[in-house]
C-alpha positions as MATLAB code, in Angstrom:
seq = 'MASKPRSNFCFLFLLLLLHFYLGKSQLQLNYYSKSCPKAEEIIKQKVIELYNEHGNTAVSWVRNLFHDCIVESCDASLLLESVGDVVSEQTSERSSGMRNFKYVKTIKAAVEKECPLTVSCADIVALSARDGIAMLGGPKFEMKTGRRDGKESHVTMVEEFIPNHNDSISLVLSRFQAIGVDVEATVALLGGHSVGRVHCMNMVHRLYPTVDPKLDPTYAAYLKLRCPTPNPDPNAVLYARNDRKTPMIIDNNYYKNILQHKGLLTVDEELATDPRTSPYVKKMAADNGYFNEQFSRAVQLLSENNPLTGDQGEIRKDCRYVNAN';
ca = [
      -0.153   -0.209   -0.049;
       3.311    2.328    0.573;
       3.856    2.565   -2.910;
       0.705    3.773   -4.292;
       0.944    7.007   -3.820;
       4.668    7.283   -5.115;
       2.772    5.111   -8.033;
       0.128    8.029   -8.765;
       2.775   10.577   -8.331;
       4.829    9.162  -11.443;
       1.715    8.632  -13.285;
       0.836   12.003  -13.011;
       4.351   13.114  -13.891;
       4.391   10.764  -17.035;
       1.037   12.626  -18.176;
       2.771   15.763  -17.824;
       5.543   14.929  -19.811;
       3.561   13.202  -22.575;
       1.189   16.595  -22.727;
       4.530   18.594  -23.121;
       5.950   16.466  -25.900;
       2.700   15.936  -27.903;
       2.476   19.696  -27.425;
       5.563   20.443  -29.147;
       5.285   17.353  -31.688;
       1.717   19.035  -33.011;
       3.302   22.147  -34.132;
       4.989   21.982  -37.801;
       6.228   24.113  -40.416;
       3.822   25.829  -42.789;
       1.136   24.919  -40.567;
      -1.139   27.902  -42.518;
      -0.320   26.279  -45.857;
      -3.995   25.338  -46.542;
      -6.075   27.352  -44.217;
      -4.194   30.663  -44.619;
      -1.580   30.323  -47.117;
      -0.590   34.364  -46.908;
      -0.394   34.420  -43.325;
       3.443   34.105  -42.720;
       4.235   36.746  -45.705;
       1.381   39.159  -43.889;
       3.228   39.236  -40.562;
       6.715   39.704  -42.119;
       5.273   42.858  -44.254;
       3.858   44.227  -41.113;
       6.812   43.762  -39.253;
       8.826   45.126  -41.934;
       6.399   48.351  -42.036;
       6.185   48.922  -38.802;
       9.782   48.565  -38.179;
      10.568   51.071  -40.728;
       8.131   53.230  -39.091;
       8.933   52.583  -35.405;
      12.111   51.036  -35.233;
      12.181   49.643  -31.837;
       8.833   47.191  -32.461;
      11.286   44.885  -33.585;
      12.907   44.841  -29.833;
       9.665   44.647  -28.765;
       8.737   41.650  -30.879;
      11.440   39.485  -29.319;
      10.911   40.293  -25.785;
       7.339   39.384  -26.301;
       8.265   35.960  -27.065;
      10.474   35.605  -24.001;
       7.772   37.018  -21.658;
       4.930   34.869  -23.292;
       6.627   31.737  -23.437;
       8.998   31.270  -20.359;
       5.751   31.906  -18.386;
       3.655   28.366  -18.574;
       3.211   28.466  -22.421;
       3.743   29.934  -25.542;
       0.046   30.992  -25.726;
      -0.376   34.573  -26.346;
      -1.387   35.304  -22.722;
       1.102   38.098  -22.081;
      -1.172   40.307  -24.508;
      -4.369   39.905  -22.491;
      -5.340   43.380  -21.049;
      -7.272   43.379  -17.620;
     -10.798   43.215  -17.840;
     -13.368   41.684  -15.878;
     -11.384   38.494  -13.987;
      -8.655   39.160  -16.077;
      -5.560   40.497  -14.547;
      -2.661   41.313  -17.389;
       0.489   40.133  -17.086;
       1.657   43.369  -18.255;
       1.133   44.938  -14.566;
       3.549   42.673  -13.395;
       6.965   44.412  -12.012;
       8.359   41.719  -14.374;
       6.994   43.518  -17.640;
       8.610   47.108  -16.507;
       9.661   48.747  -19.813;
       7.699   46.621  -22.211;
       5.818   48.595  -25.097;
       4.426   48.412  -28.477;
       1.514   46.120  -27.608;
      -0.898   48.378  -29.373;
       0.913   47.435  -32.686;
       0.375   43.838  -32.516;
      -3.327   44.756  -32.928;
      -1.870   45.820  -36.548;
      -0.536   42.885  -37.282;
      -3.471   41.200  -35.912;
      -5.826   43.194  -38.327;
      -4.034   42.247  -41.381;
      -4.248   38.870  -40.838;
      -7.925   38.794  -39.798;
      -8.532   40.537  -42.740;
      -7.071   38.107  -44.909;
      -8.407   34.765  -42.697;
     -10.652   35.215  -40.189;
     -10.549   33.312  -36.833;
      -7.703   31.275  -38.362;
      -4.129   32.530  -37.302;
      -3.616   32.450  -33.557;
      -2.197   35.476  -31.484;
       0.473   32.902  -30.044;
       1.466   32.020  -33.568;
       1.559   35.911  -34.518;
       3.986   36.356  -31.271;
       6.511   33.567  -32.588;
       6.558   34.610  -36.100;
       7.027   38.230  -35.426;
       9.921   37.711  -33.199;
      11.523   35.433  -35.657;
      10.776   38.604  -38.386;
      12.020   41.082  -35.754;
      15.325   39.226  -34.972;
      15.866   39.257  -38.952;
      15.202   43.178  -39.023;
      17.750   43.668  -36.469;
      20.501   41.951  -38.635;
      20.100   38.460  -36.472;
      19.673   35.052  -38.094;
      17.161   34.052  -40.777;
      15.546   30.735  -39.584;
      12.385   28.673  -40.099;
       9.242   28.858  -37.239;
       6.928   25.919  -36.555;
       3.465   26.934  -35.891;
       0.211   25.636  -34.889;
      -0.042   27.256  -31.217;
      -3.686   28.230  -29.740;
      -4.344   30.929  -27.761;
      -4.708   30.838  -24.002;
      -7.997   31.470  -22.265;
      -6.322   33.056  -18.851;
      -3.685   35.183  -17.583;
      -0.628   33.627  -15.813;
      -0.058   36.914  -13.860;
       0.536   35.275  -10.215;
       3.397   32.970  -12.215;
       5.350   35.836  -13.934;
       7.647   36.450  -10.756;
       8.067   32.481  -10.250;
       9.136   32.167  -13.657;
      10.741   35.633  -15.751;
      14.316   36.134  -13.355;
      14.496   39.207  -11.948;
      17.276   41.649  -13.627;
      19.809   40.936  -11.116;
      19.033   37.206  -10.163;
      22.144   34.884  -10.060;
      23.519   32.786  -13.337;
      22.498   29.782  -11.457;
      18.520   30.597  -10.737;
      18.637   32.083  -14.573;
      19.955   28.813  -15.889;
      17.395   26.748  -13.590;
      14.379   28.536  -14.685;
      15.382   28.115  -18.424;
      16.356   24.099  -18.065;
      12.981   23.749  -16.426;
      11.516   24.716  -19.892;
      14.068   22.431  -21.664;
      16.566   25.015  -22.606;
      19.647   23.940  -22.377;
      22.727   26.012  -21.050;
      24.224   26.356  -23.959;
      21.118   27.714  -25.629;
      20.866   29.838  -22.466;
      23.948   31.802  -22.699;
      22.744   32.397  -26.972;
      19.341   34.132  -25.460;
      21.064   36.390  -23.303;
      22.485   37.329  -26.197;
      19.472   39.200  -27.124;
      20.713   41.684  -24.339;
      22.505   43.026  -27.668;
      19.698   45.398  -28.710;
      18.523   45.461  -25.162;
      18.488   48.845  -22.506;
      18.472   48.642  -18.742;
      16.867   51.333  -16.504;
      19.249   52.821  -14.089;
      17.181   51.803  -11.134;
      18.398   48.171  -12.092;
      22.199   48.605  -11.913;
      22.795   51.659   -9.605;
      23.881   49.231   -6.707;
      26.755   48.367   -8.803;
      27.723   52.173   -8.949;
      26.461   53.375   -5.487;
      27.701   54.001   -2.646;
      30.578   52.197   -4.432;
      31.268   51.500   -7.690;
      31.041   47.342   -8.164;
      35.234   46.232   -8.260;
      33.923   43.628  -11.237;
      32.808   46.480  -13.054;
      35.463   47.820  -15.971;
      36.727   51.571  -14.002;
      36.046   53.442  -17.651;
      32.674   51.793  -18.412;
      31.583   52.516  -14.588;
      32.537   56.291  -15.466;
      30.297   56.469  -18.647;
      27.451   54.403  -16.471;
      27.776   57.063  -13.615;
      26.855   59.708  -16.583;
      24.042   58.160  -17.497;
      22.831   57.123  -13.987;
      23.633   60.475  -12.099;
      21.997   59.599   -8.831;
      21.514   56.397   -6.622;
      18.027   56.763   -6.672;
      16.783   57.317  -10.221;
      13.283   57.741  -11.027;
      11.264   54.783  -12.322;
       9.557   56.775  -14.443;
      12.168   58.586  -16.096;
      14.194   58.001  -19.259;
      17.463   56.961  -17.600;
      18.878   53.968  -19.461;
      22.239   52.382  -20.500;
      22.451   50.135  -23.767;
      24.094   46.933  -23.096;
      25.770   47.470  -26.848;
      27.236   50.628  -27.400;
      28.843   49.830  -30.658;
      25.819   48.529  -32.343;
      22.930   48.836  -30.135;
      20.134   48.028  -32.858;
      21.966   44.899  -34.164;
      21.661   41.477  -32.885;
      25.098   40.241  -32.724;
      28.368   38.788  -30.572;
      29.341   42.312  -29.276;
      27.475   41.807  -25.917;
      29.664   38.646  -25.386;
      32.902   40.778  -26.052;
      31.936   43.647  -23.597;
      30.830   41.209  -20.929;
      34.423   39.573  -21.320;
      35.846   42.960  -20.897;
      33.579   43.386  -17.635;
      31.548   45.999  -19.260;
      27.949   43.962  -18.660;
      25.221   45.918  -17.009;
      23.745   43.437  -14.988;
      25.141   41.008  -12.280;
      23.682   38.484  -14.534;
      26.021   39.634  -17.178;
      29.100   39.586  -15.138;
      28.188   36.343  -14.172;
      27.727   34.712  -17.080;
      30.961   35.604  -18.236;
      32.974   34.115  -15.455;
      31.111   31.337  -14.302;
      32.596   28.228  -15.404;
      29.484   26.319  -16.610;
      28.892   29.435  -19.344;
      32.229   31.124  -19.779;
      33.331   29.014  -22.262;
      30.356   29.296  -24.593;
      30.432   33.067  -24.161;
      34.349   33.192  -25.483;
      32.909   30.867  -28.424;
      30.027   33.149  -29.094;
      32.508   36.361  -28.559;
      34.768   34.580  -31.018;
      32.582   33.574  -33.537;
      29.356   35.563  -35.009;
      28.614   32.733  -37.008;
      28.370   30.335  -34.155;
      26.465   32.597  -31.956;
      24.127   32.886  -34.744;
      23.450   29.246  -35.142;
      22.920   29.102  -31.420;
      20.637   32.131  -31.240;
      18.349   30.828  -33.587;
      18.166   26.862  -31.925;
      17.428   28.908  -28.528;
      14.639   30.714  -29.848;
      13.176   27.902  -31.488;
      13.473   25.726  -28.175;
      11.889   28.908  -26.255;
       9.141   29.293  -28.440;
       7.964   25.573  -28.214;
       7.491   25.473  -24.717;
       4.195   23.627  -23.998;
       2.309   24.893  -26.619;
      -1.573   24.565  -27.051;
      -2.422   22.650  -30.073;
      -5.336   20.845  -31.578;
      -8.840   21.648  -29.686;
      -7.143   23.441  -26.782;
      -7.696   27.114  -26.063;
      -8.948   29.414  -28.823;
      -8.107   31.432  -31.693;
      -8.819   35.257  -30.534;
     -10.450   37.573  -32.644;
      -8.519   40.196  -30.830;
      -5.312   39.662  -29.098;
      -6.380   41.693  -25.980;
      -9.840   39.597  -24.820;
     -10.379   35.929  -24.584;
     -13.518   35.471  -27.329;
     -16.871   35.896  -26.013;
     -18.675   32.886  -25.579;
];
């Protein structure tokens, strides 16, 4: 009798694993080839148009994928706005600085005009990230589709899944490994910081009252110019970019910078020095082609985390709201 609870646990665990792998296996390349053949091209063209009007939208699409997929599922729950009993994931502190959600509506409207209630918001999140990466000079790659949209916000889980700006590399690795992203791929994903910027409130602890001795002194002096006070206004435009040389290009300069102790965050410094990650950092710093290869693999892994497929979830008409029954 004593073994029964253990066997029940094992059975439930196997069911969860089966759900995870079945979801991934039901995603496929060119999922909309028959139901909406122009879908991927429409999304790509809208990403290009928006990039030409508002260059930072491409960065937003990359961040959207990370924030949506690492929290429970790639199900576009991030896009749900607060209404009725729904509290948006966008209200979490972890979503601070995220923007351009209104332009997702632009992409969705174009797709809906071509194929009503056919293409999911979750796939728009994934495909816009892929196309945004290409617009930012990053690698071009195929992306499986077939995700469906969730019907609930995961706002209570956001802080559990999304690492804070200054969490340790150990915690960051564990969060990604929990969703099937290996160490090498995690190092590559952090290369997305190449086009990122960090608010002063998330790095002043490395500058005041004394400068973190691990920071390059010249770089620390520059950061103090960007962040002149130890108590920055969180609503003020007080930022520093991770990559001053190519700030709007996804490339391996991020790794070159952190090897010179010019990372903005604690995790950047630890990524370059931790024995589990430093070999990959050095290899990516030396070879942009290798970085591109691993970055595209990592984005694909992330984009396939626990998707809703088949008859799960729904295809939202408006990405901001669950469909009315």
